[in-house]
Amino acid sequence: MGTDTVRTPPADGTAELRSQQRGWYFYDWACSVYSTSVLTVFLGPYLTSVAESAADADGYVHPLGIPVRAGSFFAYSVSLSVIVAVLVMPLVGAAADRTGRKKPLLAAAAYLGATATTAMFFLDGDRYLLGGALLIVANAAQSVAMMLYNSYLPQIAPPEQRDAVSSRGWAFGYAAGSLVLVINLVLYTGHDSFGVSESTAVRICLASAGLWWGAFALIPLRRLRDRRSATREAALPGFRQLAATVRDMRRHPLTLAFLLAYLVYNDGIQTVISQASVYGSEELGLGQSTLIGAILLVQVLAVAGALTMGRLARTYGAKRTILGSLIAWTLTLAAGYFLPAGAPVWFFVLAAGIGLVLGGSQALSRSLFSHLVPPGKEAEYFSAYEMSDRGMSWLGPLLFGLTYQLTGSYRAAIISLVGFFVIGFALLARVPVRRAIEEAGNPVPDKI
């Protein structure tokens, strides 16, 4: 594995540091529209309807000859996409650390994902297999790109600034998601006045997220700087690299303990994000406009939530603030089980609760992990982090899909996710983060 010649970011307050931080924020601005408009709002209900139009009399589609309930196809596609990402991320992360050339790899992943998302414009009729394939490519590419993007955090922010910088990045992303959702809502609700069908309006919204992603990715690609490795070892082929990464991580068991906790509770977060619209449309009988409005509320409140939790972390420490957010997640999700059908007001109340904790729990988890990464291993270790972020997030959608397939109830499916937050809380509470930072060879901030 290579060792970066420079671990410490530029001197605090320099123009170069601020320029790179602003460029870094804009990748969240670019790619978060995919997570919001595509994965959270439009693609789940739309791909489910496409699969249902292709289903047999019993409500099943048969990809590769496998009987799958049409209502579970989207969840299974999300699961498969993150399994693909698991196979790719360690290789790309180790290559980025070894060569120091993160930016070309970030560009390749970002534009592969943006292209697949733009191609969702052609998803119509009964082309559910096309939709599943594009989802797998776009979601896997986003995971790889986010791994590389996250690995820049130790380079652009000194330890005492990382909670704030990470929180601003998430806030930028949620602000972009809010802005584009407003445009989506205007197009979707007024599609007749624009002379397009409802289906065409949805496909335009999907494709526009890919165009937005590709356009604004140019800003971080101009401003971020690569730092070449001092040494370059020969590339390890295939799964030998994954095995080498795992062996190296075993030397830092407390970092692994944090990753295990994050793996569990973030699996619940990612599943709520990807399945909320399906729950609202299929179980609660809410219309697409209501769902868009609720997700827009989540985005707006997540901006405030991320910044507020960043400030709370300066007072109480990142670990305590994350633990508090997990309690809020548990209570909010449990309340979601009891939401009455056809009552959008209560769905908006639930969305408000999610929005207030969503951005902060993700931003602080990212900044806390950045302190646990050994110097020179940023991309490689953030590949493991992203595997926890995305790579094990197949389990939540799989559990959600299986629960629905076995019970036919989305309420049972949503309540099955509560355990991820309870177990994640218990695991995180046991991690001694100060000792973990010291053992990783990094300075310990005053509040952590």
Coordinates of C-alpha atoms in Angstrom, one line a residue:
M1 CA 0.0 0.0 0.0
G2 CA 1.2 3.5 -0.8
T3 CA 1.8 6.2 1.7
D4 CA 0.8 9.8 0.9
T5 CA 3.7 12.3 1.0
V6 CA 1.3 14.7 2.8
R7 CA -1.3 13.9 5.3
T8 CA -1.8 17.2 7.0
P9 CA -4.1 19.6 5.1
P10 CA -2.8 23.1 4.0
A11 CA -2.5 25.6 6.8
D12 CA -5.8 26.6 8.2
G13 CA -7.3 29.7 6.6
T14 CA -5.3 29.6 3.4
A15 CA -7.0 30.4 0.1
E16 CA -6.0 27.0 -1.3
L17 CA -7.7 25.2 1.6
R18 CA -10.9 27.2 1.3
S19 CA -11.0 26.7 -2.4
Q20 CA -10.7 22.9 -2.1
Q21 CA -13.3 22.8 0.6
R22 CA -15.8 24.8 -1.5
G23 CA -15.1 22.5 -4.5
W24 CA -15.6 19.5 -2.2
Y25 CA -19.0 20.8 -1.1
F26 CA -20.1 20.9 -4.7
Y27 CA -19.8 17.2 -5.2
D28 CA -22.5 16.7 -2.6
W29 CA -24.4 19.4 -4.5
A30 CA -24.0 17.4 -7.7
C31 CA -24.7 13.9 -6.7
S32 CA -27.3 14.3 -3.9
V33 CA -29.9 15.0 -6.6
Y34 CA -29.6 11.4 -7.7
S35 CA -30.2 10.2 -4.1
T36 CA -33.2 12.5 -3.7
S37 CA -35.0 12.7 -7.0
V38 CA -34.1 9.2 -8.3
L39 CA -33.5 6.8 -5.5
T40 CA -35.8 8.3 -2.9
V41 CA -38.7 9.8 -4.8
F42 CA -39.4 8.8 -8.4
L43 CA -37.6 5.5 -9.3
G44 CA -39.1 3.3 -6.6
P45 CA -42.8 3.8 -7.3
Y46 CA -42.2 4.2 -11.1
L47 CA -40.0 1.1 -11.5
T48 CA -42.5 -0.8 -9.3
S49 CA -45.3 0.3 -11.7
V50 CA -43.3 -0.7 -14.7
A51 CA -42.6 -4.1 -13.1
E52 CA -46.3 -4.5 -12.3
S53 CA -47.2 -3.8 -16.0
A54 CA -44.9 -6.7 -17.0
A55 CA -46.1 -9.1 -14.2
D56 CA -48.0 -12.3 -14.8
A57 CA -51.5 -13.0 -13.5
D58 CA -50.1 -13.8 -10.0
G59 CA -48.2 -10.5 -9.8
Y60 CA -44.7 -11.9 -10.5
V61 CA -42.0 -10.9 -12.9
H62 CA -39.3 -13.5 -13.9
P63 CA -35.8 -11.9 -14.4
L64 CA -33.5 -14.7 -15.4
G65 CA -36.3 -17.1 -14.8
I66 CA -36.5 -16.3 -11.1
P67 CA -40.0 -15.5 -9.8
V68 CA -40.0 -12.2 -8.1
R69 CA -43.1 -10.3 -6.8
A70 CA -43.3 -7.1 -8.8
G71 CA -43.6 -5.0 -5.6
S72 CA -40.2 -6.4 -4.4
F73 CA -38.2 -5.9 -7.7
F74 CA -37.0 -2.4 -6.8
A75 CA -35.7 -3.5 -3.4
Y76 CA -33.9 -6.5 -4.8
S77 CA -32.3 -4.3 -7.5
V78 CA -31.0 -1.9 -4.8
S79 CA -29.6 -4.9 -3.0
L80 CA -27.8 -6.2 -6.1
S81 CA -26.4 -2.8 -6.9
V82 CA -24.6 -2.6 -3.6
I83 CA -23.3 -6.1 -3.9
V84 CA -21.7 -5.0 -7.2
A85 CA -20.2 -2.0 -5.4
V86 CA -18.7 -4.2 -2.7
L87 CA -16.7 -6.0 -5.3
V88 CA -15.4 -2.9 -6.9
M89 CA -14.7 -0.4 -4.1
P90 CA -11.7 -2.0 -2.3
L91 CA -9.9 -2.3 -5.6
V92 CA -10.5 1.3 -6.6
G93 CA -9.7 2.6 -3.1
A94 CA -6.4 0.8 -2.9
A95 CA -5.5 2.0 -6.4
A96 CA -6.3 5.6 -5.5
D97 CA -4.0 5.4 -2.4
R98 CA -1.3 3.6 -4.3
T99 CA -1.1 6.0 -7.2
G100 CA -2.4 9.2 -5.5
R101 CA -4.7 9.7 -8.5
K102 CA -8.1 9.9 -6.9
K103 CA -9.5 12.6 -9.3
P104 CA -9.5 10.6 -12.6
L105 CA -11.2 7.7 -10.7
L106 CA -13.7 10.0 -9.2
A107 CA -14.5 11.5 -12.7
A108 CA -14.9 8.0 -14.2
A109 CA -17.3 6.8 -11.5
A110 CA -19.3 10.1 -11.4
Y111 CA -19.8 10.2 -15.2
L112 CA -20.7 6.5 -15.4
G113 CA -23.4 7.1 -12.8
A114 CA -24.6 10.3 -14.4
T115 CA -24.8 8.6 -17.8
A116 CA -26.8 5.7 -16.5
T117 CA -29.2 8.0 -14.6
T118 CA -29.7 10.2 -17.8
A119 CA -30.5 7.0 -19.7
M120 CA -33.5 6.4 -17.4
F121 CA -35.4 8.6 -19.7
F122 CA -35.9 5.5 -21.9
L123 CA -37.5 3.5 -19.1
D124 CA -41.1 3.1 -20.2
G125 CA -43.7 0.5 -21.0
D126 CA -42.8 -2.9 -19.4
R127 CA -39.0 -2.4 -19.6
Y128 CA -38.4 -3.3 -15.9
L129 CA -35.2 -5.1 -16.8
L130 CA -33.7 -2.0 -18.3
G131 CA -34.7 0.0 -15.2
G132 CA -33.1 -2.6 -12.9
A133 CA -29.9 -2.6 -15.0
L134 CA -29.6 1.2 -15.0
L135 CA -30.3 1.3 -11.3
I136 CA -27.6 -1.2 -10.6
V137 CA -25.0 0.7 -12.7
A138 CA -25.9 4.2 -11.3
N139 CA -26.1 3.1 -7.7
A140 CA -22.8 1.1 -7.8
A141 CA -21.1 4.0 -9.6
Q142 CA -22.4 6.5 -7.0
S143 CA -21.0 4.3 -4.2
V144 CA -17.5 4.2 -5.8
A145 CA -17.6 8.0 -6.4
M146 CA -18.7 8.7 -2.8
M147 CA -15.9 6.6 -1.4
L148 CA -13.3 8.6 -3.3
Y149 CA -15.1 11.9 -2.5
N150 CA -15.2 11.1 1.3
S151 CA -11.5 10.2 1.3
Y152 CA -10.6 13.8 0.5
L153 CA -11.9 15.0 3.9
P154 CA -8.7 14.3 5.9
Q155 CA -6.7 16.2 3.2
I156 CA -8.8 19.4 3.1
A157 CA -9.7 19.9 6.7
P158 CA -7.7 19.7 10.0
P159 CA -9.1 17.5 12.7
E160 CA -10.9 20.4 14.6
Q161 CA -12.7 21.4 11.5
R162 CA -13.9 18.1 10.1
D163 CA -17.3 18.0 11.9
A164 CA -18.2 21.4 10.5
V165 CA -16.8 20.7 7.0
S166 CA -18.6 17.4 6.7
S167 CA -21.8 18.9 7.9
R168 CA -21.6 21.7 5.4
G169 CA -21.1 19.2 2.6
W170 CA -24.2 17.3 3.6
A171 CA -26.1 20.6 3.9
F172 CA -25.0 21.6 0.3
G173 CA -26.4 18.2 -0.9
Y174 CA -29.7 18.6 0.8
A175 CA -30.0 22.1 -0.5
A176 CA -29.5 20.9 -4.0
G177 CA -32.0 18.1 -3.5
S178 CA -34.6 20.7 -2.3
L179 CA -34.1 23.0 -5.2
V180 CA -34.4 20.2 -7.8
L181 CA -37.4 18.7 -6.1
V182 CA -39.2 22.0 -6.3
I183 CA -38.6 22.0 -10.1
N184 CA -39.6 18.3 -10.3
L185 CA -42.8 19.1 -8.4
V186 CA -43.7 21.9 -10.8
L187 CA -43.2 19.7 -13.8
Y188 CA -44.9 16.6 -12.3
T189 CA -48.0 18.4 -11.0
G190 CA -48.4 20.6 -14.1
H191 CA -47.4 18.0 -16.7
D192 CA -50.6 18.5 -18.7
S193 CA -49.9 22.2 -19.0
F194 CA -46.4 21.4 -20.3
G195 CA -47.9 19.0 -22.9
V196 CA -46.4 15.8 -21.5
S197 CA -47.9 12.7 -19.9
E198 CA -47.3 11.8 -16.3
S199 CA -45.0 9.0 -17.3
T200 CA -42.9 11.3 -19.5
A201 CA -42.7 13.9 -16.7
V202 CA -41.3 11.2 -14.3
R203 CA -38.8 10.1 -17.0
I204 CA -37.7 13.8 -17.5
C205 CA -37.2 14.2 -13.7
L206 CA -35.1 11.0 -13.7
A207 CA -32.9 12.1 -16.6
S208 CA -32.5 15.6 -15.4
A209 CA -30.9 14.3 -12.2
G210 CA -28.2 12.6 -14.3
L211 CA -27.6 15.9 -16.3
W212 CA -27.3 17.9 -13.0
W213 CA -24.9 15.3 -11.6
G214 CA -22.6 15.5 -14.6
A215 CA -22.7 19.3 -14.9
F216 CA -21.9 20.2 -11.3
A217 CA -19.3 17.4 -10.9
L218 CA -17.0 19.6 -13.0
I219 CA -16.6 22.0 -10.1
P220 CA -14.9 19.6 -7.6
L221 CA -12.9 18.0 -10.4
R222 CA -11.4 21.5 -11.1
R223 CA -10.7 22.5 -7.5
L224 CA -9.6 19.3 -5.7
R225 CA -5.9 18.4 -5.8
D226 CA -4.4 15.0 -6.0
R227 CA -1.4 14.2 -3.8
R228 CA 0.9 11.6 -5.3
S229 CA 2.1 8.7 -3.2
A230 CA 5.7 8.6 -2.1
T231 CA 5.9 4.8 -2.9
R232 CA 4.1 2.7 -5.4
E233 CA 3.6 -1.0 -4.9
A234 CA 2.5 -3.3 -7.6
A235 CA -1.3 -3.6 -8.0
L236 CA -2.8 -6.7 -6.4
P237 CA -5.2 -8.6 -8.7
G238 CA -8.9 -9.0 -7.9
F239 CA -9.8 -10.3 -4.5
R240 CA -6.2 -10.4 -3.3
Q241 CA -6.5 -6.6 -2.9
L242 CA -9.7 -7.0 -0.8
A243 CA -8.0 -9.6 1.3
A244 CA -5.0 -7.4 1.8
T245 CA -7.3 -4.5 2.9
V246 CA -9.1 -6.7 5.4
R247 CA -5.8 -7.9 6.8
D248 CA -4.5 -4.4 7.3
M249 CA -7.8 -3.3 9.0
R250 CA -7.5 -6.1 11.5
R251 CA -4.5 -4.2 12.9
H252 CA -7.0 -1.5 14.0
P253 CA -9.8 -3.4 15.8
L254 CA -11.4 -0.3 17.3
T255 CA -11.8 1.2 13.8
L256 CA -13.4 -2.0 12.8
A257 CA -15.7 -1.9 15.8
F258 CA -16.9 1.6 14.7
L259 CA -17.4 0.3 11.2
L260 CA -19.5 -2.6 12.5
A261 CA -21.8 -0.2 14.4
Y262 CA -22.0 2.1 11.4
L263 CA -22.7 -0.8 9.1
V264 CA -25.7 -1.7 11.2
Y265 CA -27.4 1.6 11.9
N266 CA -26.6 3.1 8.4
D267 CA -28.2 0.0 6.8
G268 CA -31.4 1.1 8.5
I269 CA -31.0 4.7 7.3
Q270 CA -30.3 3.8 3.7
T271 CA -33.3 1.4 3.6
V272 CA -35.6 4.1 4.9
I273 CA -34.3 6.5 2.3
S274 CA -34.8 4.1 -0.6
Q275 CA -38.1 2.5 0.5
A276 CA -40.0 5.5 2.0
S277 CA -41.7 6.4 -1.2
V278 CA -42.8 2.8 -1.9
Y279 CA -44.2 2.7 1.7
G280 CA -46.1 5.9 1.2
S281 CA -47.5 5.1 -2.2
E282 CA -48.3 1.4 -1.8
E283 CA -49.2 1.1 1.9
L284 CA -50.6 4.6 2.8
G285 CA -52.1 5.2 -0.6
L286 CA -50.5 8.7 -1.0
G287 CA -50.2 10.3 -4.4
Q288 CA -46.9 11.2 -6.0
S289 CA -47.3 14.9 -5.3
T290 CA -47.7 14.2 -1.6
L291 CA -44.6 12.1 -1.7
I292 CA -42.6 14.7 -3.4
G293 CA -43.8 17.4 -0.9
A294 CA -42.8 15.1 2.0
I295 CA -39.4 14.4 0.6
L296 CA -38.9 18.1 -0.1
L297 CA -39.7 18.8 3.6
V298 CA -37.1 16.2 4.5
Q299 CA -34.5 17.9 2.3
V300 CA -35.2 21.4 3.7
L301 CA -35.1 20.2 7.4
A302 CA -32.0 18.1 6.7
V303 CA -30.0 21.2 5.9
A304 CA -30.9 22.7 9.2
G305 CA -30.5 19.4 11.0
A306 CA -27.0 18.8 9.6
L307 CA -25.8 22.2 10.6
T308 CA -27.5 22.1 14.0
M309 CA -26.0 18.6 14.8
G310 CA -22.6 19.9 13.7
R311 CA -22.9 22.6 16.3
L312 CA -24.1 20.1 18.9
A313 CA -21.1 18.0 18.2
R314 CA -18.8 20.9 19.1
T315 CA -20.4 20.9 22.6
Y316 CA -21.2 17.3 23.3
G317 CA -18.9 15.4 20.9
A318 CA -19.7 13.6 17.7
K319 CA -20.3 10.2 19.3
R320 CA -22.9 11.4 21.8
T321 CA -24.7 13.4 19.2
I322 CA -24.9 10.4 16.8
L323 CA -26.2 8.2 19.7
G324 CA -28.9 10.8 20.3
S325 CA -29.9 10.7 16.7
L326 CA -30.2 6.9 16.7
I327 CA -32.7 7.2 19.6
A328 CA -34.7 9.7 17.5
W329 CA -34.5 7.4 14.4
T330 CA -35.9 4.5 16.5
L331 CA -38.9 6.5 17.8
T332 CA -39.6 8.0 14.4
L333 CA -39.6 4.7 12.5
A334 CA -41.7 3.0 15.2
A335 CA -44.2 5.8 14.8
G336 CA -44.3 5.2 11.1
Y337 CA -45.8 1.8 11.6
F338 CA -49.0 3.4 13.0
L339 CA -49.5 6.0 10.3
P340 CA -53.1 5.9 9.1
A341 CA -53.6 5.3 5.3
G342 CA -54.7 8.3 3.3
A343 CA -53.6 10.9 5.9
P344 CA -50.9 13.0 4.4
V345 CA -50.6 15.3 7.4
W346 CA -49.2 12.5 9.6
F347 CA -46.8 11.4 6.8
F348 CA -45.5 15.0 6.7
V349 CA -45.0 14.8 10.5
L350 CA -43.0 11.6 10.1
A351 CA -41.0 13.3 7.3
A352 CA -40.1 16.2 9.5
G353 CA -38.8 13.8 12.2
I354 CA -36.6 12.0 9.6
G355 CA -35.3 15.3 8.1
L356 CA -34.1 16.7 11.5
V357 CA -31.8 13.7 12.2
L358 CA -31.0 12.4 8.7
G359 CA -28.2 14.9 7.6
G360 CA -26.5 15.2 11.0
S361 CA -26.3 11.4 11.7
Q362 CA -24.6 10.9 8.3
A363 CA -22.3 13.9 8.4
L364 CA -21.0 13.2 11.9
S365 CA -20.5 9.6 11.1
R366 CA -18.3 10.5 8.2
S367 CA -16.2 13.1 10.1
L368 CA -15.8 10.7 13.1
F369 CA -14.5 8.0 10.9
S370 CA -12.0 10.3 9.3
H371 CA -10.2 10.5 12.6
L372 CA -10.0 6.7 12.7
V373 CA -8.1 6.3 9.4
P374 CA -4.4 5.6 9.6
P375 CA -2.3 8.2 7.7
G376 CA -1.8 7.3 4.0
K377 CA -4.8 4.9 3.9
E378 CA -7.6 7.4 3.2
A379 CA -9.1 6.0 0.0
E380 CA -8.6 2.4 1.0
Y381 CA -10.2 2.8 4.4
F382 CA -13.0 4.9 3.1
S383 CA -13.7 2.1 0.6
A384 CA -14.4 0.0 3.7
Y385 CA -16.5 2.9 5.1
E386 CA -18.5 3.1 1.9
M387 CA -18.9 -0.7 1.9
S388 CA -20.5 -0.1 5.3
D389 CA -22.4 2.9 3.9
R390 CA -23.6 1.1 0.7
G391 CA -22.0 -2.3 0.6
M392 CA -23.9 -3.9 3.4
S393 CA -27.0 -1.8 2.7
W394 CA -28.3 -4.7 0.7
L395 CA -29.4 -6.4 3.9
G396 CA -32.0 -3.7 4.8
P397 CA -33.7 -3.7 1.4
L398 CA -33.5 -7.5 1.3
L399 CA -35.2 -7.7 4.7
F400 CA -37.8 -5.2 3.6
G401 CA -38.4 -7.0 0.3
L402 CA -38.6 -10.4 1.9
T403 CA -40.8 -9.2 4.7
Y404 CA -43.2 -7.8 2.2
Q405 CA -43.0 -10.9 0.0
L406 CA -43.8 -13.2 3.0
T407 CA -46.5 -11.0 4.6
G408 CA -47.9 -8.8 1.8
S409 CA -47.7 -5.9 4.3
Y410 CA -45.5 -2.9 4.0
R411 CA -46.2 -2.0 7.6
A412 CA -44.5 -5.3 8.7
A413 CA -41.7 -4.4 6.3
I414 CA -41.1 -1.0 7.8
I415 CA -41.2 -2.1 11.4
S416 CA -38.6 -4.8 10.6
L417 CA -36.0 -2.0 10.2
V418 CA -36.2 -0.8 13.8
G419 CA -33.7 -3.4 14.9
F420 CA -31.0 -1.8 12.8
F421 CA -31.1 1.3 14.9
V422 CA -31.3 -0.4 18.3
I423 CA -28.4 -2.8 17.6
G424 CA -26.4 0.0 16.0
F425 CA -26.8 2.2 19.1
A426 CA -25.6 -0.6 21.4
L427 CA -22.5 -1.3 19.3
L428 CA -21.5 2.3 18.9
A429 CA -21.9 3.0 22.6
R430 CA -19.2 0.4 23.3
V431 CA -16.6 2.0 21.0
P432 CA -13.9 4.0 22.9
V433 CA -13.4 6.6 20.2
R434 CA -10.6 8.5 21.9
R435 CA -8.5 5.4 22.2
A436 CA -9.4 4.4 18.6
I437 CA -8.1 7.7 17.3
E438 CA -4.9 7.4 19.2
E439 CA -4.3 3.8 18.0
A440 CA -4.9 5.0 14.4
G441 CA -2.0 7.5 14.9
N442 CA -4.0 10.7 14.7
P443 CA -4.3 13.7 17.1
V444 CA -7.4 13.6 19.3
P445 CA -9.7 16.6 19.1
D446 CA -10.9 18.3 22.3
K447 CA -14.5 17.2 21.7
I448 CA -15.1 13.8 20.0

